[in-house]
Coordinates of C-alpha atoms and ligand atoms in Angstrom, one line a residue:
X30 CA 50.0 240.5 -19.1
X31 CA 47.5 243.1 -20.7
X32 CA 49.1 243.9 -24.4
X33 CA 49.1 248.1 -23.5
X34 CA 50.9 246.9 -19.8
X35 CA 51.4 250.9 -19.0
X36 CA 48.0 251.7 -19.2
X37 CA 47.0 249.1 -17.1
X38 CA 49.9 249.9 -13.9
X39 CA 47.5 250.4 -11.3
X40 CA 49.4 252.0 -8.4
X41 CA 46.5 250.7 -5.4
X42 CA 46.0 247.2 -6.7
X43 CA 48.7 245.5 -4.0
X44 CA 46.9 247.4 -1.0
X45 CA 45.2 245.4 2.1
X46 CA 41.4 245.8 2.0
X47 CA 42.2 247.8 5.5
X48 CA 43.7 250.7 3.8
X49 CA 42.0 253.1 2.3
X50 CA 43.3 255.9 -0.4
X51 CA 43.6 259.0 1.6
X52 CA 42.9 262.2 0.1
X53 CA 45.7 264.0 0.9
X54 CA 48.9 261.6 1.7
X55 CA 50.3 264.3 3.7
X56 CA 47.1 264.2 6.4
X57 CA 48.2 263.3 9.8
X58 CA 45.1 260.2 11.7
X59 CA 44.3 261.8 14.4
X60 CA 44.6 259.2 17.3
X61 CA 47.9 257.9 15.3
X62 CA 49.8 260.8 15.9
X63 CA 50.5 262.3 19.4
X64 CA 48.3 265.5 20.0
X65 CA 50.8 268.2 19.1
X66 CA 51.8 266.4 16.1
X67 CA 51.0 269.1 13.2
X68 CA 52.4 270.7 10.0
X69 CA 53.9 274.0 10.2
X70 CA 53.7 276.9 7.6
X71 CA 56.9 275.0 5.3
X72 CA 54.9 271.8 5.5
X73 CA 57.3 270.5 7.8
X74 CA 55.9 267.7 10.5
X75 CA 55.9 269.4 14.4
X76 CA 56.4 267.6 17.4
X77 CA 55.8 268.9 20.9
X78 CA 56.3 272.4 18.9
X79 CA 59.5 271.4 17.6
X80 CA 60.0 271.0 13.2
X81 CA 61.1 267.4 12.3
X82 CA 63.7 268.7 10.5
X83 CA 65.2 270.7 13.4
X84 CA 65.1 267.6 15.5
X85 CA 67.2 265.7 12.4
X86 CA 70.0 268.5 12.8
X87 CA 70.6 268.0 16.1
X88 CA 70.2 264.8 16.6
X89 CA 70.5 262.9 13.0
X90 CA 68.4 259.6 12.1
X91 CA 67.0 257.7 12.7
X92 CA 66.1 259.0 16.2
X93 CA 63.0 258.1 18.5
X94 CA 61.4 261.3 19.3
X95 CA 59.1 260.7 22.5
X96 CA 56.4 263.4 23.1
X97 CA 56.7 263.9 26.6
X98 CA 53.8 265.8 27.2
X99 CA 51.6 262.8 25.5
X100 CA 53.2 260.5 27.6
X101 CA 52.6 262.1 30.8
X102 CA 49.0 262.8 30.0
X103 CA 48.1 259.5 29.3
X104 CA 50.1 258.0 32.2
X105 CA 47.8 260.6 34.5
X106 CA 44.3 259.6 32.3
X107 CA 45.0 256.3 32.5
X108 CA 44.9 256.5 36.2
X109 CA 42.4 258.6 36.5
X110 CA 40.0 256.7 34.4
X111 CA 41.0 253.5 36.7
X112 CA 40.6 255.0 40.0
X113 CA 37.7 256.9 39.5
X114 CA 35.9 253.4 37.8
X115 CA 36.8 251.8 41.2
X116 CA 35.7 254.6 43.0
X117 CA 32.5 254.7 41.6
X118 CA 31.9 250.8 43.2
X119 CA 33.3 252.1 46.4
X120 CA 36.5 250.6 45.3
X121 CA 41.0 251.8 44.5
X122 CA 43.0 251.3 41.5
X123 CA 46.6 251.2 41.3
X124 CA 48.3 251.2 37.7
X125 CA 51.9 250.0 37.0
X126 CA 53.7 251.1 33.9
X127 CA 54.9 248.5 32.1
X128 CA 58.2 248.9 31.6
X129 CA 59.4 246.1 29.3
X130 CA 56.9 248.8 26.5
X131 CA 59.9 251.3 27.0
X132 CA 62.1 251.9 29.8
X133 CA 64.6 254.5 30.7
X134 CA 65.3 256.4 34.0
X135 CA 63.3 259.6 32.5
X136 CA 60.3 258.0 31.7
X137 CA 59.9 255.8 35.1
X138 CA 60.1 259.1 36.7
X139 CA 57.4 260.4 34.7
X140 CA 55.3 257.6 35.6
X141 CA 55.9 258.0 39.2
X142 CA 54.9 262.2 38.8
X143 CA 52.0 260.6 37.6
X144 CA 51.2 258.2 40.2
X145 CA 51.6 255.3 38.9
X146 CA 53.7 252.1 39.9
X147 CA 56.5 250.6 37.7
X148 CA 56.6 246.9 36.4
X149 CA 59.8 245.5 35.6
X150 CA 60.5 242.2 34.3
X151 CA 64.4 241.7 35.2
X152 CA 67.7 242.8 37.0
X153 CA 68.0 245.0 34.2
X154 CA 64.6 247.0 34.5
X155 CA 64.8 246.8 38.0
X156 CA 68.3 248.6 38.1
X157 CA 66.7 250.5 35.7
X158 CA 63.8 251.6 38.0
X159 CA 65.5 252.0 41.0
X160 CA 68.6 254.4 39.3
X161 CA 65.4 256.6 38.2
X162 CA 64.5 256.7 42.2
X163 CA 61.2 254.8 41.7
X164 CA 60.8 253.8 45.9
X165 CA 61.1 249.9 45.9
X166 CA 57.7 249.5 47.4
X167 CA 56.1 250.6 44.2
X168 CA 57.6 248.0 42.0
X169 CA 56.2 245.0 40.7
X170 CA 58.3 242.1 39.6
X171 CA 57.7 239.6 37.0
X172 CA 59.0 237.0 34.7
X173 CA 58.8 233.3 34.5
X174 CA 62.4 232.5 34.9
X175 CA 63.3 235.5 37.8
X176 CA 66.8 234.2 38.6
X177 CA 68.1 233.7 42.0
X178 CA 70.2 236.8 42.1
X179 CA 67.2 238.8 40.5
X180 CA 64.8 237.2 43.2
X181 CA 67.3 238.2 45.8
X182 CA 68.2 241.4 45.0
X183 CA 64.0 242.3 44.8
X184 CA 63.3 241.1 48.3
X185 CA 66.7 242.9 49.2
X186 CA 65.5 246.2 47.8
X187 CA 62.0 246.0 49.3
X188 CA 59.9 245.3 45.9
X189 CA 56.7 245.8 46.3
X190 CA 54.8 243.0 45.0
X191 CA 57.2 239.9 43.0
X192 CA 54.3 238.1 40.6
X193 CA 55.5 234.3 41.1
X194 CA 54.8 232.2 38.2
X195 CA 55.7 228.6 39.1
X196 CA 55.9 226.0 41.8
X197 CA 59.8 226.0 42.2
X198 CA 60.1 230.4 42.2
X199 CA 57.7 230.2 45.9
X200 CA 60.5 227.7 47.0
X201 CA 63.2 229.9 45.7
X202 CA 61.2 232.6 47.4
X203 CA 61.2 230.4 51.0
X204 CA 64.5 230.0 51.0
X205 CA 65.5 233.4 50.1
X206 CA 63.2 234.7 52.4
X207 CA 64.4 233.0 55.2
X208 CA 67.8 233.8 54.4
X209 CA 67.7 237.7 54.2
X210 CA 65.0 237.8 57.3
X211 CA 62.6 239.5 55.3
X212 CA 59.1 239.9 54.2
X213 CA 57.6 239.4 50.4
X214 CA 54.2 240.4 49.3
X215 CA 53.4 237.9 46.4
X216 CA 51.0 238.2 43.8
X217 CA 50.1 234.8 42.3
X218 CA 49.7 234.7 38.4
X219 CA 47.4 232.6 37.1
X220 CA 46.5 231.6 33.0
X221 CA 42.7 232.1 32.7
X222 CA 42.7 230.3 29.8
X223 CA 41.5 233.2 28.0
X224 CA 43.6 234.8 25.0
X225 CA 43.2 237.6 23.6
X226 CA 44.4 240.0 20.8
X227 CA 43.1 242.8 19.1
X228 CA 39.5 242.1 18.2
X229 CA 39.3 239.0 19.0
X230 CA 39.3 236.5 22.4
X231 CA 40.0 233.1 22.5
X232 CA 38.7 230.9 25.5
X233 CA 39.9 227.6 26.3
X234 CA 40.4 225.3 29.1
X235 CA 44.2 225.7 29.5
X236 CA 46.4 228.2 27.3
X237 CA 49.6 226.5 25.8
X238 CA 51.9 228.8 26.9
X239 CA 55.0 229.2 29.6
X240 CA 53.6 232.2 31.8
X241 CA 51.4 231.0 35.2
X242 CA 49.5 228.6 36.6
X243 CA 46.3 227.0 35.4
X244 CA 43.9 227.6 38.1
X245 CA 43.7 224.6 39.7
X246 CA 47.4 224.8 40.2
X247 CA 47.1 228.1 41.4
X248 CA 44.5 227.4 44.5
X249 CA 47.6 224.4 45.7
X250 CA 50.3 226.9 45.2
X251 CA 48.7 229.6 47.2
X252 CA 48.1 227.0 50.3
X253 CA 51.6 226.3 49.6
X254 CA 52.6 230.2 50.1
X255 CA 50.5 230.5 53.2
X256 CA 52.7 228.2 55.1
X257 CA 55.4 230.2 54.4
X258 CA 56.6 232.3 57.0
X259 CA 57.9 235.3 55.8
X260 CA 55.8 235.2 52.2
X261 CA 52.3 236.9 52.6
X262 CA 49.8 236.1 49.8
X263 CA 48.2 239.7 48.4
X264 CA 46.0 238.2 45.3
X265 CA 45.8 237.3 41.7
X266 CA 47.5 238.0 38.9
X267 CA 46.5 237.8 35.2
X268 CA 47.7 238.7 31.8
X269 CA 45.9 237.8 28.9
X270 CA 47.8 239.5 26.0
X271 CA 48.5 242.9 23.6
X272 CA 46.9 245.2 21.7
X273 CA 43.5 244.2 22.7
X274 CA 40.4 246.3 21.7
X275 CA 37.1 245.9 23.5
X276 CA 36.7 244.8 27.0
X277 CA 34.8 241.1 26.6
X278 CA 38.2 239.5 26.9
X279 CA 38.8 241.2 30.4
X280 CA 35.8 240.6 31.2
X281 CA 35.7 236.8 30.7
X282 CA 38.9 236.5 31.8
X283 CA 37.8 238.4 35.5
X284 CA 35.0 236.0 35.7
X285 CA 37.3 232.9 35.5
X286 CA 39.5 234.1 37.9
X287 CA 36.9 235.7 40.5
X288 CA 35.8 232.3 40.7
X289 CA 39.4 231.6 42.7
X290 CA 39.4 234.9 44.3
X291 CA 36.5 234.1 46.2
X292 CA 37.5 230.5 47.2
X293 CA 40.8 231.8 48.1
X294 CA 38.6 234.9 50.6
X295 CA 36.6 231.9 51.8
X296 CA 39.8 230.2 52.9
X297 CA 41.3 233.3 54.5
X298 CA 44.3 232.9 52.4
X299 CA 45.0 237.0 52.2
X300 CA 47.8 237.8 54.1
X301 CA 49.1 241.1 52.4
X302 CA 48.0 244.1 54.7
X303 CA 47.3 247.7 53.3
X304 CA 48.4 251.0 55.0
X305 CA 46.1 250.7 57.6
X306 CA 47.6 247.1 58.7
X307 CA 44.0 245.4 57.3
X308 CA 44.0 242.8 54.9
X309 CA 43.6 244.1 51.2
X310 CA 43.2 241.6 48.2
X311 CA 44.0 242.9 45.2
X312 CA 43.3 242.0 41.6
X313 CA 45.5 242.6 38.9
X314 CA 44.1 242.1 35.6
X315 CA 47.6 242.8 33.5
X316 CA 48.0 245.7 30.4
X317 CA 47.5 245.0 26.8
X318 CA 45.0 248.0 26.3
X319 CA 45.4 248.4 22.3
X320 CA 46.4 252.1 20.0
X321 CA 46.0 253.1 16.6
X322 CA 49.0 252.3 14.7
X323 CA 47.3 252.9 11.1
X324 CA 43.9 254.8 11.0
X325 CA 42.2 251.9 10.6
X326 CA 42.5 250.9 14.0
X327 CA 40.0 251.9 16.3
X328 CA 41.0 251.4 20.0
X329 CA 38.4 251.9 23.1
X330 CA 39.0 255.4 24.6
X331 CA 41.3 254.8 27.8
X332 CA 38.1 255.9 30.4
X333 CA 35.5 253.6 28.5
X334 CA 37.9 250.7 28.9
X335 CA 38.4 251.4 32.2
X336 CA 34.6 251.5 32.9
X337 CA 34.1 248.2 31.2
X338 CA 36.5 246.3 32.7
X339 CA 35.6 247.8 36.6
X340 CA 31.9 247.3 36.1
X341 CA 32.4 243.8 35.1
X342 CA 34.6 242.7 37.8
X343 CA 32.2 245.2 40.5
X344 CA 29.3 242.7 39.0
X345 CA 31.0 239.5 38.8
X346 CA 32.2 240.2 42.7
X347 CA 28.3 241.1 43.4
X348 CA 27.5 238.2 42.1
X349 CA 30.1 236.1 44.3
X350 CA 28.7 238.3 47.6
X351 CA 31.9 239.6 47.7
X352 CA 33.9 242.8 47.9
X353 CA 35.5 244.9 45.1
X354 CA 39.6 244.2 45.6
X355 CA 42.1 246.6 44.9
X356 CA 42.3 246.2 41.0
X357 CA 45.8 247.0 39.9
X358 CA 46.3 247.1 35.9
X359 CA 49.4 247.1 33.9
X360 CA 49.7 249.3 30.5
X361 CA 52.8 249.5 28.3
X362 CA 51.8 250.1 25.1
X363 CA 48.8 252.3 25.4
X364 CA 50.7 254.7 27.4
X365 CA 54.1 255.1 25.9
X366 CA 53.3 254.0 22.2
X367 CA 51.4 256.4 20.7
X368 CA 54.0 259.5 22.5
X369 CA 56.8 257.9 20.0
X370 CA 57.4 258.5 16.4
X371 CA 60.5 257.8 14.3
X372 CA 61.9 259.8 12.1
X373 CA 64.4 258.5 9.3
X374 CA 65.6 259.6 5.8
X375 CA 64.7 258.7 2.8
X376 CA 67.9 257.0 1.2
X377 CA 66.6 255.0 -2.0
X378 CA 63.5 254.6 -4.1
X379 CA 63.1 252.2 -6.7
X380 CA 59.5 250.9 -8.2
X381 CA 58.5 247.3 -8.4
X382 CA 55.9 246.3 -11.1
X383 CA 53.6 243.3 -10.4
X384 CA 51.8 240.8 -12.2
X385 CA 49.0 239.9 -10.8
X386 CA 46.9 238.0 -13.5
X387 CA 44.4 240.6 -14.2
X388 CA 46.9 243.7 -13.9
X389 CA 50.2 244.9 -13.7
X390 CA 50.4 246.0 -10.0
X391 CA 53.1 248.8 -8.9
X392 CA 54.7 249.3 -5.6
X393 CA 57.0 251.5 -4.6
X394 CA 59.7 250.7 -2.2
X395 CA 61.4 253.9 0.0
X396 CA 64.5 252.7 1.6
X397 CA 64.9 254.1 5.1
X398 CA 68.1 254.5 7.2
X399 CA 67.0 252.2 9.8
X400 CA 64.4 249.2 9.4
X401 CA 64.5 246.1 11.9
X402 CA 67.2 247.1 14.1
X403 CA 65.2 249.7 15.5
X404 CA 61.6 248.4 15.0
X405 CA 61.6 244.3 14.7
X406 CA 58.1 244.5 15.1
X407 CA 57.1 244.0 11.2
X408 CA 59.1 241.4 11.1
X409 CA 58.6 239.5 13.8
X410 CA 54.6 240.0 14.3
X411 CA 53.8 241.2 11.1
X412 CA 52.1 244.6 12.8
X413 CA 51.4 247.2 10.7
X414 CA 52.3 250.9 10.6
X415 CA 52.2 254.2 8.7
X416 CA 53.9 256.6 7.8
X417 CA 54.4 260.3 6.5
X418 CA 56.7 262.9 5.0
X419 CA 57.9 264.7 7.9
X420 CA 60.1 267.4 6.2
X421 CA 57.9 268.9 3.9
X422 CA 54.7 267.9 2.1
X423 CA 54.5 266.2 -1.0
X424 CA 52.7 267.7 -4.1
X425 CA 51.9 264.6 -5.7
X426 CA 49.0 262.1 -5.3
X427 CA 49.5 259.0 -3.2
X428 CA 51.4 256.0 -4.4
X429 CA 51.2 252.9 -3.3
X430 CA 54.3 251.9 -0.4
X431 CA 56.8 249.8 0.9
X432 CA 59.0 251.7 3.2
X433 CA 61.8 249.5 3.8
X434 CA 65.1 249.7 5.8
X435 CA 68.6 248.8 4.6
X436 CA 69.2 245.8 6.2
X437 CA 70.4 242.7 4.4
X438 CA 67.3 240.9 4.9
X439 CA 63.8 241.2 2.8
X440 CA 61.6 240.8 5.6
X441 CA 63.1 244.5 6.6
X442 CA 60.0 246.3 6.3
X443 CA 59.1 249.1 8.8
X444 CA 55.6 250.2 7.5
X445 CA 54.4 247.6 4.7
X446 CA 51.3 249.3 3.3
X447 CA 50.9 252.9 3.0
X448 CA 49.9 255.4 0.3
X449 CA 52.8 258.1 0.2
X450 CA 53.0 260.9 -1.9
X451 CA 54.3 260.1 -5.4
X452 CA 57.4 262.7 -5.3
X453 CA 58.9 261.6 -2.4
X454 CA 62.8 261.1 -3.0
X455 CA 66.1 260.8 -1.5
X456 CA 67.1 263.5 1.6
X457 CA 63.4 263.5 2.7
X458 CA 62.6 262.8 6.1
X459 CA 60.4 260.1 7.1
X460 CA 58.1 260.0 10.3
X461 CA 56.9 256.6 11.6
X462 CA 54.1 257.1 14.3
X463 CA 53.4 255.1 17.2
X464 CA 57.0 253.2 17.7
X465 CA 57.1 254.3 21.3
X466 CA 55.9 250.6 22.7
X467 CA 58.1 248.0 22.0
X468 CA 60.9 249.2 19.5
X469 CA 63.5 250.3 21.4
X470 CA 63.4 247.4 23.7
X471 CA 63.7 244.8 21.1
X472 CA 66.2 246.9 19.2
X473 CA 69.4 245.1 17.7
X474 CA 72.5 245.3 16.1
X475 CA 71.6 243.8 13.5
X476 CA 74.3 243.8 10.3
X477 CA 76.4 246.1 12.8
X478 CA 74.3 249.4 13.3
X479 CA 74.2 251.3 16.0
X480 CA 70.9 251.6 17.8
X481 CA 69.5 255.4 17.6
X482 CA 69.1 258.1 20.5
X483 CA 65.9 258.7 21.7
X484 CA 64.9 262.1 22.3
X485 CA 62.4 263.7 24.4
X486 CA 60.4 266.5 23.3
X487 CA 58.7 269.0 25.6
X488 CA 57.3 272.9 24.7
X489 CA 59.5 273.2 21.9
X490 CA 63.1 271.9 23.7
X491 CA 64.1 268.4 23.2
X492 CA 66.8 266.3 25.0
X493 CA 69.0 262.7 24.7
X494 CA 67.0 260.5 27.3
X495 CA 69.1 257.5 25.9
X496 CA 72.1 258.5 23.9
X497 CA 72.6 257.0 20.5
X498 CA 75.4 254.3 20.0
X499 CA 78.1 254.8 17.5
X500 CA 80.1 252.2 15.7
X501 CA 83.0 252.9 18.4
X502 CA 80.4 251.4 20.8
X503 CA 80.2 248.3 18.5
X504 CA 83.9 248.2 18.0
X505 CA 84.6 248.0 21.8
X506 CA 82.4 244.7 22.4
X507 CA 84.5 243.2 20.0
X508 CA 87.5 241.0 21.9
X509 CA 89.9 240.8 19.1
X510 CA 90.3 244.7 19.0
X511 CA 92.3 247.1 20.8
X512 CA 94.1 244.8 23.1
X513 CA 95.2 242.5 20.5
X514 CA 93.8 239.2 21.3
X515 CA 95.7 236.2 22.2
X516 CA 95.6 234.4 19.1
X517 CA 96.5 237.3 17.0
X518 CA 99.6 237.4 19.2
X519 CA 100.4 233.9 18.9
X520 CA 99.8 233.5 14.9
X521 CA 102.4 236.0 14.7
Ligands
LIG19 N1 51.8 242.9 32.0 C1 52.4 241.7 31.6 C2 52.4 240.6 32.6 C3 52.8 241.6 30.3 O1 53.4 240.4 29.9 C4 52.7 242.7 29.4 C5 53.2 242.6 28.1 C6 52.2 243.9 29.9 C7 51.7 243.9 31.2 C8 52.1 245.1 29.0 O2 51.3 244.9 27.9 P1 50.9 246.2 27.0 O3 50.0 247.0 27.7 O4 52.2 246.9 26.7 O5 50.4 245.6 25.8 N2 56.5 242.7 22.1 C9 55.1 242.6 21.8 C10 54.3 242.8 23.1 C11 54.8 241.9 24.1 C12 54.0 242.1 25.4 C13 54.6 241.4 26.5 N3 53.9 241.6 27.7 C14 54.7 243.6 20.8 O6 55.5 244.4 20.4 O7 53.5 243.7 20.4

């Protein structure tokens, strides 16, 4: 340790290479925030025209605040980019919102005012979908264990397309089929072999990993499906991960499967008819179009994505000599992430001094009233976010931070880098951006707390979409309370 150690603190030395000192630690990235995210005359952090801090009165924290406006926009743009890329190779787009991002009867219904399809990935999102009044027909149905009841109930209901991921669901499918007397478009999904994630894509022969068929196994199992009677074959299916930037996965991954596409077109395997009773193939390529979760991510605009991807499958197909399919595309994230930003308070703050060697490094940990419960996603992929004050601004200069939740666990960390401002103290409010995608859903009760509302926000009104639970809520899962459980009974 240097011998005057409080001259030599240096507040950035723990920071990633990624982030950079800001200026002012009260700025707002654009492209992290959603579009009507500002401060107002107090300093105070605006949503859809509405102060943080009136939100927190109403509704307490943490809550999920969910910029409707934002969402519905880029639920409309992202179909608009898709269709009019197709159109522009003579071709149609359809685009199915993923629901397993964020799913609650609200926002399905915003996805269908905005033309797009739903995705659902089990009985649970399905009820959920269909409660909301999303028409059967526009569903799409995946998972690589669908159970029997779930695969019954979607042929029941009318899905539109079930995505069948293995030898032994088609069989289920047969029978099931049969049973109930009714048709079942099928998409088939296939593993391309091509993985991809963020900036980088990784190619192989065969992924390692549970979801589809290789290809080879995919060209048996669609001659399988076509002697079914009741089971007509619409296309392929493929998925090749999340928050991917750039389009040279997609476009690799089109190429491998193209390759099957037109083998399976040569073999007159397309069953599925369109509206007009013709044959339509479709394509679906999957979601995993990436955001900005710090500012140092730099996602592909949503149109020039789209543009990317189309053209390369529009040339791979000219290549083949054959036509464009229908492309269908699957977005969670990039549509209902960056609408969602958390807001907690600030309960604790405490600062940590490091020795590195060559320094004494400082970070400052700001405990918030939530942490992994509501967003596992630090601690269980490492992803990185940011934050701000939301109730005011700060007045001093950035300081190195850990914001943290109060869990009884280390790995609790809910944005593990970011440079706050150094007065920041207990009662504050805290805003995490982009926690629309993928919070929620994976939210537990971790050490007993109740999971927190989430609120939508529209022109300055805001409303419970899903109410918050309380501890009552917890209380009443538990057996041994209320109606005096058996055993108590008996020990006494
Ligand atoms: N289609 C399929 C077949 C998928 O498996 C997924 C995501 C999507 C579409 C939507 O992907 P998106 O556009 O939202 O990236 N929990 C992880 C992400 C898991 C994604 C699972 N599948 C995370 O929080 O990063």
């Amino acid at each position: 340790m240097p011998d005057d150690a409080a001259a030599a603190v240096v507040s950035g030395a723990l920071a990633p290479e990624w982030l950079a000192l800001p200026d002012d630690p009260n700025d707002l990235a654009p492209g992290v925030w959603p579009a009507s995210a500002h401060r107002d005359a107090d300093g105070a952090l605006v949503i859809a025209g509405i102060p943080a801090p009136e939100l927190v009165r109403t509704f307490g924290t943490p809550v999920l605040v969910l910029d409707e406006d934002e969402a519905r926009d880029r639920a409309r743009r992202t179909l608009r980019a898709f269709g009019d890329a197709a159109a522009r190779h003579g071709g149609r787009a359809r685009v199915y919102y993923a629901g397993k991002a964020f799913l609650s009867t609200e926002v399905a219904r915003w996805m269908i005012d905005a033309g797009l399809n739903v995705d659902v990935c089990s009985a649970g999102e399905l009820a959920v979908a269909l409660a909301a009044g999303v028409p059967a027909s526009r569903i799409g149905f995946h998972g690589n264990n669908k159970r029997v009841f779930e695969l019954e109930r979607a042929v029941e209901v009318g899905v539109g397309t079930i995505i069948v991921d293995s030898d032994i669901e088609i069989e289920r499918l047969a029978a099931i089929t049969e049973r109930l007397d009714r048709r079942q478009t099928v998409l088939v999904r296939v593993n391309s072999g091509v993985h991809a994630e963020t900036h980088h894509f990784l190619a192989t022969a065969h992924e390692d990993q549970k979801f589809g068929f290789t290809l080879e196994a995919a060209e048996r199992a669609v001659e399988r499906i076509h002697e079914l009677e009741l089971v007509d074959f619409a296309g392929l299916h493929c998925h090749i991960g999340s928050q991917i930037f750039g389009t040279a996965g997609f476009r690799e991954s089109a190429s491998r499967v193209l390759e099957l596409h037109a083998r399976l077109l040569e073999q007159e395997r397309f069953t599925a008819t369109g509206a007009d009773g013709s044959v339509e193939p479709v394509l679906n390529l999957g979601g995993g179009f990436g955001i900005a979760y710090t500012r140092a991510d730099t996602p592909t605009p949503i149109a020039e994505l789209a543009d990317g991807i189309v053209d390369a499958v529009a040339d791979e197909c000219a290549v083949r000599g054959i036509p464009l399919p229908v492309l269908a595309f699957e977005p969670g994230r990039s549509i209902i992430g960056t609408p969602g930003v958390t807001l907690y308070e600030v309960g604790t703050t405490k600062s940590v001094q490091v020795d590195t060697g060559s320094a004494v490094a400082e970070r400052r940990y700001v405990s918030v009233d939530g942490g992994m419960s509501d967003n596992a996603r630090p601690a269980l992929y490492g992803a990185q976010y940011s934050a701000r004050l939301a109730s005011r601004e700060g007045v001093e200069g950035p300081v190195l931070s850990r914001v943290v939740g109060l869990h009884c666990e280390s790995g609790d960390v809910v944005v593990d880098h970011e440079y706050l401002p150094g007065d920041v103290t207990p009662g504050d409010l805290l805003a995490v951006p982009a926690t629309g995608a993928y919070c929620a859903p994976l939210a537990s009760n971790y050490n007993h707390v109740p999971r927190p509302p989430v609120v939508a926000v529209t022109g300055g009104t805001a409303r419970i979409i899903v109410r918050g639970e309380r501890i009552e809520d917890l209380l009443a899962r538990d057996a041994g309370i209320d109606t005096g459980s058996a055993v108590a009974e008996g020990e006494e």
